[in-house]
Coordinates of C-alpha atoms and ligand atoms in Angstrom, one line a residue:
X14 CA 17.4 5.4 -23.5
X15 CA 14.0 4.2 -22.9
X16 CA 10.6 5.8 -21.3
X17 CA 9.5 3.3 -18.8
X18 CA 5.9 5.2 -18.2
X19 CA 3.6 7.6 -19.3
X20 CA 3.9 10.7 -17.6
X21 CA 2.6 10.5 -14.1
X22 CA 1.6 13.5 -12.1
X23 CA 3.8 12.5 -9.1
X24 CA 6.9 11.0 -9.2
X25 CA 8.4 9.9 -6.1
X26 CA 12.7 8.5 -5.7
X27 CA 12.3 6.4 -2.6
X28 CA 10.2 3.6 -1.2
X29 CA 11.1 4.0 2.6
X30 CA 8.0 4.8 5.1
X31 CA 8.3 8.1 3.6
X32 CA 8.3 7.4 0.0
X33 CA 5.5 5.3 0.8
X34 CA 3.5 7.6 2.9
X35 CA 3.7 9.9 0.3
X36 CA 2.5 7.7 -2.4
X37 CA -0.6 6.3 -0.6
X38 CA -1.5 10.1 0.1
X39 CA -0.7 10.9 -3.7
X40 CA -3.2 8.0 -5.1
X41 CA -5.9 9.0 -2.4
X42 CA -5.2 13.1 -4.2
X43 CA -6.0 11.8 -7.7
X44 CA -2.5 11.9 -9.0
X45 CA -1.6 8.6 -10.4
X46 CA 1.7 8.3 -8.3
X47 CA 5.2 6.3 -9.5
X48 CA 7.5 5.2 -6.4
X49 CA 10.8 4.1 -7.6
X50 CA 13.2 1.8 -5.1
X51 CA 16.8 1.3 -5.6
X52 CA 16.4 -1.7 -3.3
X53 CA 14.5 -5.3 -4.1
X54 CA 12.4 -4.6 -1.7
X55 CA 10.5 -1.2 0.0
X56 CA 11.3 -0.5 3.4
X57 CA 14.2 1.7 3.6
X58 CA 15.8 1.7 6.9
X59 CA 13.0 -0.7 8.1
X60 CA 14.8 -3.2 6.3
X61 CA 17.6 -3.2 8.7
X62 CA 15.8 -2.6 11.9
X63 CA 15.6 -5.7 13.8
X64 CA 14.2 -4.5 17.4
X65 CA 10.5 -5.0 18.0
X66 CA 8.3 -1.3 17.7
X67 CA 7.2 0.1 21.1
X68 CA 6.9 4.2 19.2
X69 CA 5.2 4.1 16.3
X70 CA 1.2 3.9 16.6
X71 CA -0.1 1.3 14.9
X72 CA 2.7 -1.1 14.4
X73 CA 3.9 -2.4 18.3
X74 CA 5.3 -5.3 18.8
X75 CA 6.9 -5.9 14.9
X76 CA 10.1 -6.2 13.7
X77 CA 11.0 -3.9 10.6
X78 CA 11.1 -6.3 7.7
X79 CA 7.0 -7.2 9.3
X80 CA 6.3 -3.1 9.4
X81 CA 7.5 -3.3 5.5
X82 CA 5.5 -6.0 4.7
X83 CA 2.3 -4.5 5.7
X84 CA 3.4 -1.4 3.9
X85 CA 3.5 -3.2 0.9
X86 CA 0.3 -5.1 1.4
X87 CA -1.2 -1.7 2.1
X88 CA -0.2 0.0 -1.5
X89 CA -1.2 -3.0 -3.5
X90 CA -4.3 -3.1 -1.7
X91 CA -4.6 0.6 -2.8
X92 CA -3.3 -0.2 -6.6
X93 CA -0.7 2.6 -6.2
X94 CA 2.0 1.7 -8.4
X95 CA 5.7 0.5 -7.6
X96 CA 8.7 -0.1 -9.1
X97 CA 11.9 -2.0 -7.1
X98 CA 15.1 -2.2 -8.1
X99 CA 14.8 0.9 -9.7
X100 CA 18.1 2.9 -9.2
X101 CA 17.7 6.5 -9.6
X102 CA 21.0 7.4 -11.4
X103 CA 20.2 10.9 -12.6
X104 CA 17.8 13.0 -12.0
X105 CA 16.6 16.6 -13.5
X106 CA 14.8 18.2 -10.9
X107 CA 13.6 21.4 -13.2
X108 CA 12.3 18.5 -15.5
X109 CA 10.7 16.5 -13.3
X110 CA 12.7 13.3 -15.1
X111 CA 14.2 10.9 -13.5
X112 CA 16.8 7.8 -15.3
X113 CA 16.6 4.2 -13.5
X114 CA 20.0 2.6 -13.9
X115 CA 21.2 5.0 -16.8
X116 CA 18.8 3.2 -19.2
X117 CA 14.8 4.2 -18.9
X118 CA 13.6 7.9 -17.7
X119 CA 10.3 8.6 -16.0
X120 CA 8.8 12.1 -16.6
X121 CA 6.5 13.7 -13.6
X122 CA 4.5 16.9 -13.2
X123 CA 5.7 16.9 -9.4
X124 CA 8.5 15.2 -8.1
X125 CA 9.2 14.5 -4.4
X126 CA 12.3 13.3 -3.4
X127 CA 12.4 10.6 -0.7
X128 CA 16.3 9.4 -0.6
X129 CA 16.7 8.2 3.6
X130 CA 19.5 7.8 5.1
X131 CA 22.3 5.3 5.1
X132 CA 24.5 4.0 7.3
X133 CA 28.3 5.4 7.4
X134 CA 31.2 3.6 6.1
X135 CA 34.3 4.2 7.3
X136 CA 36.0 2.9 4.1
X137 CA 39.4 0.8 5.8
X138 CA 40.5 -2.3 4.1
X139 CA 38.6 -5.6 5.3
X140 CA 35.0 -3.4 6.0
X141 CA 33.6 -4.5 2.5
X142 CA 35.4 -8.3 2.2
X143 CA 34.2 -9.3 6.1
X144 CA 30.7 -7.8 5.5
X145 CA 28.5 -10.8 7.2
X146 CA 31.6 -12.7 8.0
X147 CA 32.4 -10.9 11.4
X148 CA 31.8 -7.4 10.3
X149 CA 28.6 -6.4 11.3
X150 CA 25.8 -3.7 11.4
X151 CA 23.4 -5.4 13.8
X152 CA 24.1 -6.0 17.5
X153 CA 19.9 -6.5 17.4
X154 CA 20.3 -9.3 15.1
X155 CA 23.6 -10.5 15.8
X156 CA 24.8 -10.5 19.3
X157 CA 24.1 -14.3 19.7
X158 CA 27.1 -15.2 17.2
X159 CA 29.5 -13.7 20.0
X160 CA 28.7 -15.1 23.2
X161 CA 31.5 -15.5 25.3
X162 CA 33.8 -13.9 22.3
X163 CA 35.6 -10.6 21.8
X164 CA 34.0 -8.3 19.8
X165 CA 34.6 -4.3 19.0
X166 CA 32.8 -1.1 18.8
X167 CA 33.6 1.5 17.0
X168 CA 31.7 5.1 17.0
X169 CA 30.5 7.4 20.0
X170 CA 26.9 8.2 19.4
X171 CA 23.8 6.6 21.0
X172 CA 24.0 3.8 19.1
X173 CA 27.6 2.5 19.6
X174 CA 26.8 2.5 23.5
X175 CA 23.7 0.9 23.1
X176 CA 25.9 -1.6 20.7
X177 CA 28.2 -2.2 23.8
X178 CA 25.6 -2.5 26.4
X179 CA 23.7 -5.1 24.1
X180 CA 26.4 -7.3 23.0
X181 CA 27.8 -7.4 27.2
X182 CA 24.3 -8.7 28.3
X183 CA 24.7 -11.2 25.3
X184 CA 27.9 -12.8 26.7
X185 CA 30.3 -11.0 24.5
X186 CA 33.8 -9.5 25.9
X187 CA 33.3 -5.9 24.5
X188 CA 36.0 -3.2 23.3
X189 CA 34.3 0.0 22.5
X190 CA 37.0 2.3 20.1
X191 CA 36.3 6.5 19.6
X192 CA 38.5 8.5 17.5
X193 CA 38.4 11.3 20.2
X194 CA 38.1 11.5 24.1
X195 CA 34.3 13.1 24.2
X196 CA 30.8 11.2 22.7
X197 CA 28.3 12.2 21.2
X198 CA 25.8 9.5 23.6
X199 CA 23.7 10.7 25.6
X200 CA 24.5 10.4 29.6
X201 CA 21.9 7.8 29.7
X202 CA 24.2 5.6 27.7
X203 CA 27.4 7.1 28.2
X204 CA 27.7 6.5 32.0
X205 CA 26.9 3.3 31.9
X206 CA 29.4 2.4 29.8
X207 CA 32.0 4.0 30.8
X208 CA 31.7 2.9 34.8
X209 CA 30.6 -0.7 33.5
X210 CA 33.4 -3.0 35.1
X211 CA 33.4 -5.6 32.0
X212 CA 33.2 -3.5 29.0
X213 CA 36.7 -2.0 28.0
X214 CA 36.5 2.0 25.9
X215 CA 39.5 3.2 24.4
X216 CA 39.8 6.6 23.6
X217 CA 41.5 8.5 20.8
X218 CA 41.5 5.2 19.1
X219 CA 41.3 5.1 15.0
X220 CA 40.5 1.4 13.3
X221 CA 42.5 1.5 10.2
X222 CA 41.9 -2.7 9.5
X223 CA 40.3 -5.7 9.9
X224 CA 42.1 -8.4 9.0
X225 CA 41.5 -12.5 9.0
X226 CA 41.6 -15.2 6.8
X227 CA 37.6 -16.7 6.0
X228 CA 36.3 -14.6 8.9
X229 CA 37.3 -11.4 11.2
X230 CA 40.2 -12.3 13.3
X231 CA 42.0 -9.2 14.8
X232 CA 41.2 -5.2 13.8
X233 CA 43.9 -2.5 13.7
X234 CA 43.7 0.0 15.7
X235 CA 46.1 3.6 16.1
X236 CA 45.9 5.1 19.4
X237 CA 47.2 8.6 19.5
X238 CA 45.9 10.5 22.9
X239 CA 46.8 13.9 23.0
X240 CA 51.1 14.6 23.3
X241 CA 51.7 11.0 23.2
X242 CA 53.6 9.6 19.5
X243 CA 50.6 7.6 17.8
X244 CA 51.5 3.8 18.9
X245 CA 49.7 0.6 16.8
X246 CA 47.3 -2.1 18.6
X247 CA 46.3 -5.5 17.3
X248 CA 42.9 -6.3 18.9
X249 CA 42.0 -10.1 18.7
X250 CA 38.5 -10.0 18.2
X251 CA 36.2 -12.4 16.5
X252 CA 33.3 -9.1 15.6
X253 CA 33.8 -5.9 14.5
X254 CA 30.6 -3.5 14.9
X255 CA 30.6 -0.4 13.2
X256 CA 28.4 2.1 15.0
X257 CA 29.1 5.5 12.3
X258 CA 25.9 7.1 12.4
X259 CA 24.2 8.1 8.9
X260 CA 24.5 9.8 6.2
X261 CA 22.2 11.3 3.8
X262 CA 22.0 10.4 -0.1
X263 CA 21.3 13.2 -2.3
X264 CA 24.2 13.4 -4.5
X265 CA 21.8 13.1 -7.4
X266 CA 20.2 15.9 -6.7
X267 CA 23.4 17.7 -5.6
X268 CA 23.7 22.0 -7.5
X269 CA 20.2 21.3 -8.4
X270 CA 18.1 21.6 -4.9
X271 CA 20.1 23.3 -1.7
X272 CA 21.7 21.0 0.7
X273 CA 23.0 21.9 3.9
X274 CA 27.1 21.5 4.7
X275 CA 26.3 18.1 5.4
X276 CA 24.3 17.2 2.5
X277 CA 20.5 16.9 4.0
X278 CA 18.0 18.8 1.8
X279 CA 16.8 21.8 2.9
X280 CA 13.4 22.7 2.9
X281 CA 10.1 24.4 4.2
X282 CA 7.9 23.0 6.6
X283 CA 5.8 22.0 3.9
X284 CA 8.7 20.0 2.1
X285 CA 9.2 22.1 -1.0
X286 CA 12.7 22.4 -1.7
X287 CA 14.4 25.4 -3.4
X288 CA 13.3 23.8 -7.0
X289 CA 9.5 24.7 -7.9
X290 CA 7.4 21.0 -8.2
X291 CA 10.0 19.4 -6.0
X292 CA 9.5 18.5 -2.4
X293 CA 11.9 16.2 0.1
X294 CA 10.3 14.3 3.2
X295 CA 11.6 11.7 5.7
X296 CA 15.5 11.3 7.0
X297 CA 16.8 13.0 3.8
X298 CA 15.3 16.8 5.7
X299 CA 17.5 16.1 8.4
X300 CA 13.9 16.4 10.6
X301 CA 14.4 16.6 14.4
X302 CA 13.5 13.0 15.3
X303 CA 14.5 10.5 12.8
X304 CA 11.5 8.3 13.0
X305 CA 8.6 5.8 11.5
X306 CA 5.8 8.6 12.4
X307 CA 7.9 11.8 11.2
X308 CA 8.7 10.2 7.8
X309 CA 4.6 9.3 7.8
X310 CA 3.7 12.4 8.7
X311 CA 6.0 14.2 5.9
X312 CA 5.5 12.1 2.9
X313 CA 2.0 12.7 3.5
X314 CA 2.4 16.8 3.6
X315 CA 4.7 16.7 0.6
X316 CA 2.2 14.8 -1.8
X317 CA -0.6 17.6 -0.4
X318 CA 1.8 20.6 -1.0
X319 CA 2.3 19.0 -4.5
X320 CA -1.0 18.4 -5.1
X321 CA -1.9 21.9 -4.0
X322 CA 1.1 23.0 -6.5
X323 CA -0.1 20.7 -9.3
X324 CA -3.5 22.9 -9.1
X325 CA -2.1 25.6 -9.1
X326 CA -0.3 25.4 -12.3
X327 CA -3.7 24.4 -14.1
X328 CA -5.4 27.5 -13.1
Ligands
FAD428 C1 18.3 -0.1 13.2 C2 17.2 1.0 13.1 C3 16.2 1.0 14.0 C4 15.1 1.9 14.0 N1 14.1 1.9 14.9 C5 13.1 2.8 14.9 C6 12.1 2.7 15.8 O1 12.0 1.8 16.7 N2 11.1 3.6 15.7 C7 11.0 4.6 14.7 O2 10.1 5.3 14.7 N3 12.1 4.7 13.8 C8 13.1 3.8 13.9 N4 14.1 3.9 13.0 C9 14.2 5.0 12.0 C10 13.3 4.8 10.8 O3 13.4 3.6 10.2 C11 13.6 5.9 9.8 O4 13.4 7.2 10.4 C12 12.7 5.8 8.6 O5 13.0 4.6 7.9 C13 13.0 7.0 7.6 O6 12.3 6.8 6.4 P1 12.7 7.5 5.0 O7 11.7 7.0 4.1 O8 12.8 8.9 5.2 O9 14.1 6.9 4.7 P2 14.7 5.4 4.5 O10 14.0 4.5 5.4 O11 16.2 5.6 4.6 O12 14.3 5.1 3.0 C14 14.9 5.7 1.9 C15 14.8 4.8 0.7 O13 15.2 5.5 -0.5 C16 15.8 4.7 -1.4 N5 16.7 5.4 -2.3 C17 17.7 6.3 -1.9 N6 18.3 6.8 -3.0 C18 17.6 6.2 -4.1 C19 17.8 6.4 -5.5 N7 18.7 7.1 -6.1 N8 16.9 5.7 -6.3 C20 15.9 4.9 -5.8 N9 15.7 4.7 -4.4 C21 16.6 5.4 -3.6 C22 16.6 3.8 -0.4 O14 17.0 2.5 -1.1 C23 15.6 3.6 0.7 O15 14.8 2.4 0.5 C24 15.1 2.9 13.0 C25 16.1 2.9 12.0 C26 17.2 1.9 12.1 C27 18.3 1.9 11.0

């Protein structure tokens, strides 16, 4: 094991808009800040957001990976200090250490944990292997590949409709699969799909494979509405687009800051968690709109509330 750092005041696990909020406001407090990204990049969930922003001041108009650029631009500009690739693989919250890929550990006064979101897997055989070859994540960025193709859909939240709305006025021949008969999507969504007279829903519908030779060919389907003997479906389809929903990461921290059932940290409306010198911000709080300004807006609190803390303790 190696120490990759002096001690810093603030150490921060995370280089989404949160993570990076949080780090601009920790430099600006005096506290010599550390923001470690798994990724090669910083961005977070910006990385992957391919529609143009129309509701975050500031930023209209740009594409994700643009928004992340400018981040970046902005904390070099400030000198606050980065690290990517930098894969938090334990963490001692009481310590204020973190370990980058098992090998170098970072100590901190204050640590604030900025883990995001990612997207759901649903873990049946061909997901992984078809990844960019037919499975996709995108409609945004994809739906041109499937014009006049058959393509499926599978979840029941906002963004599976939107999915299916998108990838019809794109040219595609769209399936939409739900495990149950009720979705989450708002009516907004949900009625137009379900009266649109091109776009095909099956209900009660599980994927259990995708399947093709170099690229996606047919998925797998098990259809099992209520009293009715499961039955199997082969859907000839050329995309698969898996619309899950998210899921926080926080199993490093897991028995050492609470989590609610479903894993999101759980803390104040300052962002301390239930460990002193810790704080959460961003899509890891589960906050009530998942968004550019919310994760701004709390990455900034929790590097006040630690610098507030951090006084505190010299008194
Ligand atoms: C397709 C899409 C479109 C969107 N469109 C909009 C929009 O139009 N307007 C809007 O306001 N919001 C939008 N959002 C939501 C917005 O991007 C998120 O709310 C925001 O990115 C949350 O920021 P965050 O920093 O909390 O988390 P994230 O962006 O998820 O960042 C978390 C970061 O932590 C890193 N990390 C996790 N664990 C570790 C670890 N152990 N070690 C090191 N690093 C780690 C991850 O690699 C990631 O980079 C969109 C999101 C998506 C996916």
């Amino acid at each position: 094991m190696t120490s990759g750092d002096d001690q810093s005041d603030l150490l921060i696990v995370g280089g989404g808009p949160a993570g990076i909020a949080a780090a601009l406001w920790g430099k600006r407090l005096g506290l010599n800040p550390l923001l470690l990204e798994a990724g090669p990049q910083l961005g977070g969930q910006l990385l992957r957001s391919y529609n143009q922003s129309v509701d975050c001041p500031g930023f209209y108009g740009l594409v994700g990976a643009d928004i992340a650029e400018r981040l970046t631009t902005h904390l070099l500009r400030e000198g606050v200090r980065f690290q990517v690739n930098a894969l938090v693989t334990q963490a001692d919250c009481a310590a204020k250490t973190v370990i980058v890929r098992g090998e170098t550990a970072f100590c901190g006064r204050a640590l604030i944990l900025a883990l995001g979101v990612r997207k759901r897997r649903l873990g049946v055989p061909g997901e992984r292997e078809f990844a960019g070859r037919g499975v996709s994540s995108s409609a945004t960025r994809d739906k041109g590949k499937y014009v006049g193709r058959e393509v499926l859909i599978v979840g029941g939240g906002d963004g599976a409709f939107e999915e299916a709305l998108m990838l019809d006025e794109a040219g595609a021949r769209v399936t939409l699969a739900h495990r149950s008969g009720t979705f989450r999507a708002r009516p907004l969504y949900r009625d137009r799909v379900l009266t649109h007279p091109r776009i095909r829903v099956l209900t009660h519908a599980c994927l259990v494979a995708i399947e093709g030779k170099a690229v996606v060919e047919r998925a797998r389907l098990e259809v099992s509405p209520p009293g009715e003997s499961p039955r199997q479906m082969t859907l000839p389809v050329a995309g698969v687009f898996l619309a899950l929903g998210v899921t926080p990461d926080t199993a490093l921290v897991a028995g050492q800051v609470e989590r609610d059932a479903d894993g999101y940290l759980a803390t104040d409306r300052h962002g301390a968690t239930s460990c002193p010198g810790v704080w959460a911000c961003g899509d890891t709080t589960r906050p009530l709109l998942s968004s550019l300004s919310t994760a701004f807006g709390d990455g900034a609190t929790a590097a006040k509330a630690a610098f507030d803390w951090l006084a505190f303790q010299k008194r």
